[in-house]
Structures are given as C-alpha cells and as structure tokens.
Amino acid sequence: MPDISHQEWRERAARLVPATAHRIGGTACDAGGDGFDAVSPRDGAVLARVPSAGKDEVDLAVAAARRAFDEGPWPRLKPAERKAVLLRWADLVERDRADLALLIALEMGKPVAEADGIELRAVVNGLRWYAEIADKGLDEAPRTADGSLALVTREPAGVVAAVVPWNFPLTMATWKLAPALAAGCTAVLKPAEESPLSALRFAALADEAGLPPGVLNVVNGPGEVTGRALGEHPGVDVLAFTGSTEVGRHFLRYAADSNLKRVWLELGGKSPNIILPDAPDLDAAADTAAWGIFFNAGEMCTAPSRLLVHRDVADRVVERIVARASALRVGDPLDPETEMGPLVSSRHRDRVLSYAEAGRADGARLLAGGASLDRPGFFVQPTVFDQVTPSMRIAREEIFGPVLSVLTFADADEAVRLANDTDYGLAAAVWTSDLSKAHRISRALRAGTVWVNCYEEGDYSVPFGGVKLSGHGRDKSLHALDKYTDLKTTWIEL
Ligand code: NAD
C-alpha cells in the first residue's frame, strides 16, 4: 500500500460513501427492518445507516446459497477453476487494500496500519492458501476384498452460515469462507453489527472475481434476529461461529431445535502467559506480554490477559510492562503512527471500564491506566493490575480489552495449576530456557495452542482453536476442511 498520511486518511474518510445493502444472489438488496447505525469508535460519528435482515431476508439469502449449491456450477466446477476464482479474489483484495483498511479502521477502530499490514495480509494469505489446496485433495480407495471396491470421497457439506465477530472482521470471515468455498460449499456471511461495511466491500470483490451468484451472500443485522435466523434455518447445513461463549451456547440450542446442523465454535479465552525466571530473555518476555495484551486494544480472543510471573522476577517484568503501557501511542486509528485505537463501541468501553472498577473493588493494585481517555471516541487507557488473586473477576472473566491481570507463583507446578484454573482453553504461553520444562508444562496446559518463548505465532498450515469453553473444531490448516466436507463411502460390487 502506498504511504498515506494521517491527513489523507482523514480526507478519504470524509469522502467515503460505503455500500450498505445486503448481498443476496449476487445483487444488492436493501430490504429488511429499520436498520441500524454503523458508528465509528474513533469519534462516535455515524458512518452509515445499514439495513437489517429479518427472517425474510435470511430466507432469501439461504435460498440463494441453497440454489447455488444444489443447482449452480460452483460445487461442480473443476477444483482448479474454484482455485482461480479465489486467487483472483485475493488479488482484488490486494488492489483495494487501502479502501478496505479504511473501512476496518473506521468501523471497529483498528489502527489503519495494522488493518492493512496485519489483518488484510492475513486475508490475502488465507484466500491464497485455500485456493492452492482446492485442487490438491486426494480421496481414498481402501483395500477391500476381491470383487468389491470402496471409495471414500470428501463431499462439500452444503450451505455454510458464517457468523463472525468484529475484532478481526475480514480475517475471521476468511477463516470460514476460504476453506468452505475451496471445498465447493456455498455461504451466507453474517458480520457483527459493529463491522458491517468492510464485509460488504469484501463480498463485492468476490463477485468481481467471478464467484457465481448466490455462492457468497452477506446479510447484516442484530445477532438475536439475523444470527438467530441463520442458526435456526433448516436450509443451513453448517454453522461456523466465532464469538463469545454465551452466543456459542445459543447456536448449539438453535441447531438442537432445528435441523441438527453441524455447529463449529471458536469462542472466548482467558489465556495464561507464564514467565519463569529462566526465560531466555526476560525483557523480551515482558515486551511481548505488553504487546500481546495491548495489541488490537486487547480485543483478542487469544490475548495473554493473565500474566503468571515467577515471584523472583515479577518486579522487573511488571515494571517493564508498566513502562510500555505508559509509552503506548493511543490515538486516532487513522493516524499511521497510532499503536492502540479505541474500543469498538461505547457499550464495550463501559464494560471494560467496569472490570477496572471490579479490579479495584476486589483489592488488586492498579499500576497503570484504569480510565477512559479525555477525548471523543471510545478510548480506554492501557491498564495493568498486579496483586491479582485467582478468584477475582479480572482473573476469571474475559474482559476483551487492554487490561492485564498479573498473578505470581512460586514454582512451575503452581504456575500450571493457576494456568489451568479457568473455564477457557484457547491459548497459553510459557517462557523458559529449559527444553524439558517447556515440554512438560506445555503438555500439562489445557489449551488449543501453547506458545513457547513467543506469543501469537500463527500460520495457515497450523490449526487454530480451543478446548473447554473456548469451543471446538479448528480453523486454518487442512483440518479446517473437516468442518466443510462430509466423508461419503461408495461400495461398488465389481
Ligand atoms: P458476540 O458473540 O457478541 O457476537 C459474535 C457474532 O454473533 C456477531 O455477528 C453477533 O451479531 C452474533 N450474535 C450475537 N448474539 C447472537 C444471538 N443471540 N444469536 C445469534 N447470533 C448472535 O461476540 P463479539 O462481541 O462480536 O466478539 C467478541 C467475542 O468473540 C469474544 O468472546 C472473543 O473471545 C470471541 N472471539 C473468538 C475468536 C476465536 O477464534 N476463538 C476470535 C475472535 C473473537
């Protein structure tokens, strides 16, 4: 992306006229209820009024996806042809990354440099990764007795509804859509109410890339209406969800009460980050702990929100984290120099601040932040508490904001006990120079991902997902295809 100054981003924002209509069957559709305002967290301004899909519009979208799956060309194309369309889509995202980055920064407050450099890079890489595996699949012919042949083929699972959050609006959509479409499924995407605009632009690029009408539909609207209608819809075969644990429970109920559609859940977390005194570089461990909790304003399912640090090195580590917190450039997401933007909404800001209040009330010691910023927009200061105990709310509940809870321990066994003392199991980390200890601790941690001497490492070849209340199933990697394909056995008498 070319170098764009803060002033020019602001000028582009002022000129922006985003598309707001649902995309159903390859065309724009602005039917539906009253609609809702897309509000920018950078200043509280209304960006656009967005139509809200009720049951009728969801019916239309699912019918379009159903037709495209049952009768359309997409599942029947040569895999290499599906690959070509997905690769074109990736190219178009690259072409329009400045526009997409602007939409993401405006609607959910991610610094524009990260929207481009991190989020859109992940989108482009994801589309290309699944495009490339679209024509690499092999089916099985197990050895059977003479006189018979058995074929085990992977069939596209049908219509996929993807219901996603706002924190990485297009990355989360890509994690669902890229493998689903590569496998030959068709889809209905339901973005979060906080990020309806970037998803519409993203889907328009898919149409431009040559995705046949109805293969990808987008409906916006409130979760309890639009999301629920998808969850209960008998025409949806697979429901792929990323979001909170509470809403994940709803989707399991919707499926149980409708057609038993397959439900995949990527949910919340309260990830422990264990720093042992023999960490290879304590300063690097502290810097990464600070980066991890403040990155994306802490609105990360994998945020290392519980720092478990050995008591012998706690002062040194915490002092460095507090210094980082104070030095962080918090500000306008349209400023390329900004390191942390606002929280996504005023409601979410108030929720995060209520945890700062709970931390104080429960007796934790506030070392940094703990308040909003005195400026328009939904900003919260980078916040650090130490003297946190395991029963405090700030040690147990997902805050989804820039709030770090520091707990100390005396030995590795206690660290593991504290780390696993949570309902969640998305991610964890351990910092040590002792290889055996790293392996032992990593095995003992109940989490979908364990990082050793690093945090937030990822790659499309590596699966991602959780255990316990963090959900089940894996996004990314070849394993994601399990979500969007069915195994079919065909017996042939020879
Ligand atoms: P959310 O659960 O409130 O909303 C997610 C999606 O569900 C949105 O599209 C929303 O409209 C929809 N929804 C809300 N209520 C619904 C209902 N009753 N029925 C059907 N759909 C409904 O989550 P959020 O606030 O958008 O995102 C934050 C949460 O997402 C955090 O808990 C975070 O940990 C989680 N998350 C998890 C991952 C992961 O990969 N595990 C990644 C990112 C975010």
XYZ file of C-alpha atoms and ligand atoms in Angstrom:
538
model
C 0.000 0.000 0.000
C 1.377 3.466 -0.784
C 2.385 5.730 2.110
C -0.734 7.615 3.112
C -0.540 10.434 5.655
C -2.899 10.947 8.574
C -4.373 13.950 6.799
C -5.007 11.997 3.618
C -6.680 9.146 5.520
C -8.972 11.731 7.106
C -9.780 13.188 3.698
C -10.540 9.741 2.340
C -12.773 9.076 5.349
C -14.674 12.302 4.717
C -15.305 11.272 1.085
C -16.372 7.723 1.962
C -19.795 6.545 0.806
C -19.911 2.881 1.812
C -22.257 0.320 0.291
C -24.788 -0.819 2.889
C -27.207 -3.196 1.137
C -27.161 -6.937 1.808
C -25.684 -9.011 -0.999
C -28.063 -11.792 -1.911
C -27.769 -13.934 -5.020
C -25.146 -11.614 -6.493
C -27.237 -8.447 -6.215
C -27.693 -5.674 -3.687
C -30.813 -5.899 -1.504
C -31.755 -3.186 0.968
C -34.973 -4.727 2.255
C -35.444 -5.503 5.919
C -36.324 -3.841 9.179
C -35.495 -0.390 10.432
C -31.799 -0.846 10.069
C -29.072 0.266 12.429
C -26.305 2.844 12.560
C -22.726 1.873 11.862
C -20.932 4.061 14.410
C -17.235 4.845 14.285
C -15.495 4.309 17.632
C -12.852 6.916 16.752
C -15.298 9.760 17.349
C -18.807 8.318 17.764
C -19.879 9.584 14.316
C -22.462 7.660 12.306
C -20.794 6.224 9.216
C -23.926 4.876 7.564
C -27.396 3.507 8.178
C -27.325 -0.219 7.444
C -30.390 -2.297 6.530
C -31.173 -5.029 8.989
C -32.033 -8.517 7.701
C -35.068 -10.146 9.293
C -36.323 -13.663 8.737
C -37.478 -12.889 5.186
C -34.102 -11.606 4.013
C -32.332 -14.501 5.708
C -34.711 -16.862 3.888
C -33.772 -15.194 0.595
C -30.052 -15.431 1.315
C -30.220 -19.079 2.359
C -32.394 -19.886 -0.679
C -29.818 -18.220 -2.956
C -26.993 -20.204 -1.342
C -29.099 -23.379 -1.476
C -29.816 -22.923 -5.206
C -26.176 -22.157 -5.921
C -25.200 -25.340 -4.098
C -27.937 -27.687 -5.369
C -28.097 -26.480 -8.965
C -25.315 -23.988 -9.601
C -21.882 -24.516 -11.106
C -19.705 -23.867 -8.039
C -19.617 -27.310 -6.373
C -19.388 -28.918 -9.817
C -16.501 -26.850 -11.169
C -13.110 -28.380 -11.596
C -11.253 -27.640 -8.337
C -8.657 -25.736 -10.372
C -11.404 -23.393 -11.574
C -12.501 -22.685 -7.999
C -8.872 -22.060 -7.185
C -8.593 -19.494 -10.000
C -11.589 -17.519 -8.676
C -10.242 -17.493 -5.106
C -6.829 -16.327 -6.346
C -8.489 -13.505 -8.296
C -10.400 -12.534 -5.156
C -7.097 -12.332 -3.237
C -5.631 -10.117 -5.987
C -8.617 -7.782 -5.807
C -8.333 -7.520 -2.019
C -4.712 -6.516 -2.548
C -5.720 -3.987 -5.188
C -8.269 -2.377 -2.839
C -6.450 -2.777 0.460
C -6.401 0.951 1.184
C -10.204 1.145 0.907
C -10.688 -1.990 3.000
C -8.183 -0.858 5.645
C -10.011 2.466 5.878
C -13.364 0.751 6.378
C -11.968 -1.536 9.085
C -10.260 1.356 10.908
C -13.391 3.473 10.770
C -15.927 0.872 11.774
C -14.101 -1.014 14.531
C -11.165 1.235 15.425
C -8.168 -0.893 14.475
C -5.155 1.307 13.641
C -5.120 1.632 9.872
C -1.510 0.433 9.624
C -2.484 -2.826 11.368
C -5.698 -3.169 9.377
C -3.530 -3.183 6.297
C -0.318 -4.814 7.472
C -1.797 -7.498 9.706
C -5.493 -8.045 9.013
C -5.549 -7.696 5.228
C -2.298 -9.583 4.863
C -3.961 -12.448 6.757
C -6.984 -12.228 4.459
C -4.947 -12.315 1.258
C -2.741 -15.136 2.564
C -5.784 -17.121 3.677
C -7.571 -16.820 0.349
C -4.412 -17.875 -1.471
C -3.632 -20.751 0.900
C -7.071 -22.348 0.495
C -7.146 -21.550 -3.232
C -3.914 -23.513 -3.558
C -5.221 -26.562 -1.744
C -8.530 -26.560 -3.650
C -7.073 -28.773 -6.374
C -4.659 -30.794 -4.228
C -7.135 -33.053 -2.434
C -6.923 -36.824 -2.832
C -9.710 -39.252 -2.000
C -9.278 -42.772 -0.627
C -9.799 -46.237 -2.023
C -9.319 -48.539 0.998
C -8.164 -52.089 0.399
C -11.242 -54.316 0.331
C -11.901 -57.932 -0.636
C -11.610 -59.032 -4.257
C -14.863 -58.377 -6.031
C -15.652 -55.095 -4.382
C -14.367 -51.549 -4.415
C -14.919 -48.932 -1.751
C -14.374 -45.238 -2.395
C -14.183 -42.668 0.374
C -14.711 -39.221 -1.059
C -14.816 -35.808 0.574
C -18.011 -34.039 -0.450
C -18.742 -30.362 0.127
C -21.057 -30.144 3.141
C -23.579 -27.749 1.561
C -24.706 -24.304 2.686
C -22.414 -22.784 5.316
C -23.539 -19.897 7.501
C -20.583 -17.980 8.926
C -21.382 -15.736 11.894
C -18.346 -13.689 12.871
C -17.211 -11.000 15.338
C -15.850 -7.507 14.728
C -12.353 -7.709 16.198
C -10.783 -9.125 13.022
C -13.819 -8.764 10.811
C -12.349 -9.919 7.499
C -9.786 -12.360 8.879
C -12.480 -14.230 10.818
C -14.670 -14.261 7.691
C -11.736 -15.575 5.629
C -11.005 -18.356 8.122
C -14.524 -19.659 7.454
C -15.183 -18.707 3.842
C -11.869 -19.637 2.223
C -11.900 -23.350 3.192
C -15.679 -23.609 2.753
C -15.627 -22.156 -0.764
C -12.470 -24.054 -1.732
C -14.280 -27.255 -0.741
C -17.226 -26.361 -3.007
C -19.705 -25.140 -0.384
C -21.796 -22.008 -0.737
C -22.161 -19.495 2.082
C -24.085 -16.821 3.914
C -21.913 -14.440 5.930
C -23.358 -12.571 8.927
C -20.888 -9.908 10.078
C -21.087 -8.345 13.527
C -23.288 -5.240 13.858
C -20.110 -3.296 14.661
C -18.418 -4.185 11.360
C -20.999 -4.444 8.565
C -19.274 -2.278 5.965
C -15.912 -3.924 5.321
C -17.652 -7.297 4.875
C -19.913 -5.900 2.156
C -16.951 -4.475 0.274
C -15.072 -7.773 0.677
C -18.035 -9.711 -0.760
C -18.400 -7.286 -3.673
C -14.794 -8.116 -4.598
C -15.678 -11.828 -4.564
C -18.430 -11.131 -7.093
C -15.982 -9.137 -9.205
C -13.556 -12.077 -9.043
C -16.185 -14.249 -10.697
C -17.831 -16.101 -7.846
C -21.153 -17.260 -9.351
C -24.289 -15.530 -7.995
C -25.521 -16.963 -4.716
C -22.224 -18.620 -3.767
C -21.481 -15.901 -1.212
C -24.296 -13.887 0.353
C -23.983 -11.284 3.110
C -26.757 -10.277 5.495
C -26.326 -7.678 8.220
C -28.403 -7.247 11.340
C -28.611 -7.827 15.075
C -27.382 -11.151 16.365
C -30.627 -12.024 18.131
C -32.539 -11.590 14.858
C -30.285 -12.207 11.854
C -27.797 -14.532 13.541
C -30.566 -16.466 15.210
C -32.497 -16.869 11.931
C -29.388 -18.435 10.388
C -28.825 -20.651 13.424
C -32.380 -21.967 13.240
C -32.629 -22.189 9.464
C -33.372 -25.661 8.087
C -31.603 -24.770 4.815
C -28.233 -24.251 6.530
C -26.051 -27.371 6.757
C -23.088 -25.987 8.691
C -22.930 -23.092 11.126
C -19.390 -21.784 11.653
C -19.267 -19.307 14.515
C -16.587 -17.142 16.059
C -17.631 -15.027 19.019
C -18.444 -15.184 22.677
C -19.051 -18.354 24.665
C -22.512 -17.124 25.612
C -23.624 -16.801 21.976
C -21.930 -20.097 21.131
C -24.318 -21.788 23.561
C -27.237 -20.214 21.672
C -26.055 -21.726 18.399
C -25.950 -25.208 19.899
C -29.543 -24.691 21.067
C -30.669 -23.339 17.686
C -29.226 -26.423 15.999
C -30.789 -28.783 18.526
C -34.182 -27.174 17.993
C -33.968 -27.127 14.180
C -32.168 -29.443 11.768
C -29.201 -30.557 13.914
C -26.914 -28.612 11.623
C -23.254 -29.022 12.366
C -22.093 -26.179 14.635
C -18.446 -25.169 14.964
C -17.466 -22.830 17.761
C -14.401 -20.588 18.132
C -15.096 -18.806 21.412
C -13.538 -16.651 24.081
C -10.410 -17.033 26.177
C -8.549 -16.004 29.298
C -5.125 -17.093 28.236
C -2.286 -17.562 30.741
C 1.194 -16.329 29.866
C 3.732 -17.996 32.197
C 7.116 -16.349 32.685
C 9.690 -18.452 34.509
C 12.891 -16.934 35.924
C 14.977 -18.834 33.358
C 13.219 -17.233 30.370
C 15.806 -16.818 27.596
C 15.330 -13.040 27.687
C 13.189 -11.601 30.454
C 12.949 -8.200 28.800
C 11.731 -9.752 25.566
C 9.191 -11.792 27.564
C 7.949 -8.611 29.265
C 7.785 -6.682 25.983
C 5.834 -9.486 24.352
C 3.456 -9.685 27.320
C 2.776 -5.951 26.951
C 2.453 -6.119 23.183
C 0.105 -9.108 23.463
C -2.367 -7.533 25.860
C -2.475 -4.122 24.166
C -2.423 -5.309 20.544
C -5.783 -4.604 18.874
C -6.727 -2.792 22.127
C -6.877 -6.170 23.869
C -9.831 -7.181 21.693
C -8.216 -10.536 21.007
C -9.645 -13.951 21.847
C -6.054 -15.091 22.451
C -4.992 -12.027 24.472
C -2.482 -13.032 27.184
C -4.748 -11.447 29.769
C -3.412 -13.422 32.756
C 0.283 -12.867 33.264
C 1.629 -15.553 35.594
C 5.113 -14.497 36.582
C 7.549 -16.112 38.985
C 7.747 -14.033 42.166
C 11.552 -13.708 41.932
C 11.340 -11.801 38.641
C 7.879 -10.263 38.981
C 9.044 -6.739 39.902
C 11.406 -6.472 36.964
C 8.907 -7.845 34.454
C 5.969 -5.807 35.700
C 7.968 -2.579 35.833
C 8.864 -3.004 32.179
C 5.268 -3.760 31.183
C 4.033 -0.652 33.003
C 6.660 1.443 31.199
C 5.444 0.006 27.882
C 1.835 0.738 28.783
C 2.649 4.368 29.541
C 4.641 4.814 26.333
C 1.999 3.324 24.040
C 0.741 5.750 21.372
C -3.026 5.615 21.874
C -4.993 7.652 19.388
C -6.812 8.084 16.118
C -6.878 4.799 14.192
C -6.423 6.838 11.005
C -3.021 8.073 12.184
C -0.397 5.690 10.765
C 1.673 6.248 13.944
C -1.089 5.023 16.289
C -0.329 1.825 18.193
C -3.646 1.402 20.003
C -7.028 2.695 18.870
C -10.367 2.972 20.660
C -12.552 0.093 21.812
C -15.247 -0.924 19.398
C -18.286 0.747 20.996
C -19.326 2.892 23.943
C -21.079 -0.148 25.417
C -17.918 -2.223 25.192
C -15.812 0.637 26.629
C -18.151 0.827 29.616
C -17.976 -2.923 30.070
C -14.165 -2.870 30.057
C -14.125 0.058 32.496
C -16.454 -1.880 34.782
C -13.711 -4.513 35.032
C -11.199 -1.832 36.005
C -13.657 -0.894 38.742
C -14.078 -4.547 39.771
C -10.282 -4.960 39.964
C -10.009 -2.015 42.338
C -13.001 -3.120 44.412
C -11.651 -6.666 44.737
C -8.335 -5.381 46.073
C -5.988 -5.673 43.092
C -3.367 -2.928 42.768
C -3.778 -0.619 39.776
C -0.366 0.157 38.282
C -1.395 1.827 35.026
C -4.492 3.141 33.273
C -7.906 2.148 34.568
C -9.846 5.008 32.962
C -11.131 6.300 29.647
C -9.281 8.948 27.654
C -10.493 12.517 27.770
C -11.254 12.875 24.063
C -14.095 11.971 21.698
C -14.308 8.287 20.847
C -14.344 5.152 22.944
C -10.780 5.089 24.255
C -9.523 3.274 27.342
C -6.031 3.611 28.780
C -3.720 0.592 28.701
C -4.369 -0.894 32.126
C -2.246 -3.099 34.400
C -3.229 -4.653 37.727
C -0.943 -6.678 39.941
C -1.638 -8.418 43.269
C -4.442 -10.203 41.472
C -5.722 -13.401 43.084
C -7.306 -16.326 41.213
C -10.821 -15.734 42.489
C -11.038 -12.082 41.364
C -13.304 -11.329 38.415
C -10.406 -9.791 36.497
C -8.606 -13.135 36.808
C -11.570 -15.248 35.712
C -13.711 -13.407 33.146
C -12.843 -12.474 29.594
C -12.516 -8.678 29.500
C -11.676 -8.338 25.788
C -9.904 -5.057 26.377
C -6.455 -3.651 27.244
C -6.469 -4.879 30.839
C -3.682 -7.080 32.182
C -4.034 -9.108 35.384
C -0.732 -10.101 36.974
C -0.541 -13.091 39.331
C 2.630 -14.534 40.839
C 3.697 -18.078 41.605
C 6.467 -19.848 43.499
C 7.200 -22.843 41.257
C 6.272 -24.417 37.922
C 3.641 -26.718 39.428
C 1.817 -23.787 40.937
C 2.060 -21.940 37.595
C 0.376 -24.841 35.786
C -2.336 -25.096 38.444
C -3.074 -21.375 38.131
C -2.943 -21.514 34.333
C -5.489 -24.336 34.147
C -7.742 -22.771 36.766
C -10.070 -21.331 34.124
C -13.163 -22.368 32.178
C -11.416 -21.406 28.941
C -8.789 -23.245 26.906
C -7.892 -21.244 23.833
C -4.204 -20.441 24.188
C -1.313 -20.297 26.661
C 2.373 -19.479 26.687
C 5.439 -20.391 28.690
C 8.818 -18.687 28.763
C 11.799 -20.818 29.820
C 15.238 -21.841 28.552
C 14.781 -25.391 29.797
C 13.571 -27.558 26.935
C 12.293 -30.372 29.154
C 10.417 -27.944 31.354
C 8.897 -26.276 28.285
C 7.639 -29.645 27.002
C 6.387 -30.769 30.405
C 4.480 -27.548 31.024
C 3.141 -27.332 27.514
C 1.725 -30.868 27.826
C 0.124 -30.050 31.150
C -1.617 -26.918 29.874
C -5.174 -27.432 28.641
C -5.278 -25.152 25.616
C -5.673 -25.412 21.855
C -2.362 -23.606 21.292
C 0.698 -23.313 23.525
C 3.448 -20.883 22.586
C 6.946 -21.405 23.955
C 9.105 -18.273 24.162
C 6.785 -16.427 21.782
C 3.171 -15.283 21.508
C 0.589 -15.081 18.703
C 2.707 -17.060 16.255
C 0.492 -18.455 13.522
C 0.495 -19.789 10.001
C -2.175 -21.092 7.663
C -0.546 -24.514 7.763
C -1.167 -24.688 11.533
C -4.608 -25.278 13.095
C -6.194 -22.821 15.495
C -8.991 -23.365 18.007
C -9.819 -24.116 21.587
C -10.932 -26.620 24.197
C -13.350 -26.298 27.154
C -15.475 -23.123 26.952
C -13.238 -21.792 24.176
C -15.073 -24.077 21.761
C -14.185 -26.908 19.448
C -13.141 -27.539 15.873
C -10.162 -25.955 14.174
C -9.847 -23.024 11.820
C -6.877 -22.719 9.438
C -4.775 -25.619 8.079
C -6.050 -28.680 6.250
C -8.014 -29.595 9.386
C -10.450 -26.741 8.706
C -11.684 -28.728 5.720
C -13.189 -31.244 8.152
C -15.752 -28.588 9.022
C -16.928 -28.065 5.478
C -16.790 -31.555 3.985
C -18.563 -34.839 4.584
C -16.961 -38.216 4.044
C -19.008 -40.322 1.638
C -18.455 -44.062 1.222
C -19.412 -45.677 -2.064
C -19.360 -49.503 -2.286
C -19.165 -50.998 -5.764
C -19.592 -54.695 -6.492
C -17.200 -55.490 -9.327
P -20.582 -11.957 20.092
O -20.667 -13.381 20.494
O -21.353 -10.952 20.847
O -21.004 -11.772 18.568
C -20.441 -12.566 17.541
C -21.453 -12.695 16.427
O -22.620 -13.355 16.920
C -21.927 -11.348 15.862
O -22.081 -11.474 14.468
C -23.283 -11.168 16.535
O -24.167 -10.387 15.775
C -23.785 -12.595 16.632
N -24.757 -12.791 17.714
C -24.852 -12.097 18.879
N -25.895 -12.557 19.617
C -26.465 -13.550 18.895
C -27.579 -14.422 19.122
N -28.304 -14.357 20.230
N -27.886 -15.333 18.169
C -27.139 -15.410 17.033
N -26.100 -14.616 16.768
C -25.750 -13.698 17.680
O -19.027 -11.625 20.101
P -18.307 -10.260 19.718
O -18.557 -9.276 20.802
O -18.625 -9.859 18.320
O -16.785 -10.736 19.729
C -16.087 -10.927 20.904
C -16.024 -12.388 21.286
O -15.528 -13.153 20.190
C -15.061 -12.627 22.412
O -15.627 -13.520 23.335
C -13.869 -13.249 21.728
O -13.061 -14.040 22.557
C -14.505 -14.027 20.652
N -13.550 -14.331 19.573
C -13.091 -15.610 19.457
C -12.158 -15.910 18.477
C -11.630 -17.320 18.311
O -11.100 -17.609 17.259
N -11.767 -18.187 19.289
C -11.706 -14.915 17.610
C -12.194 -13.631 17.762
C -13.130 -13.352 18.756
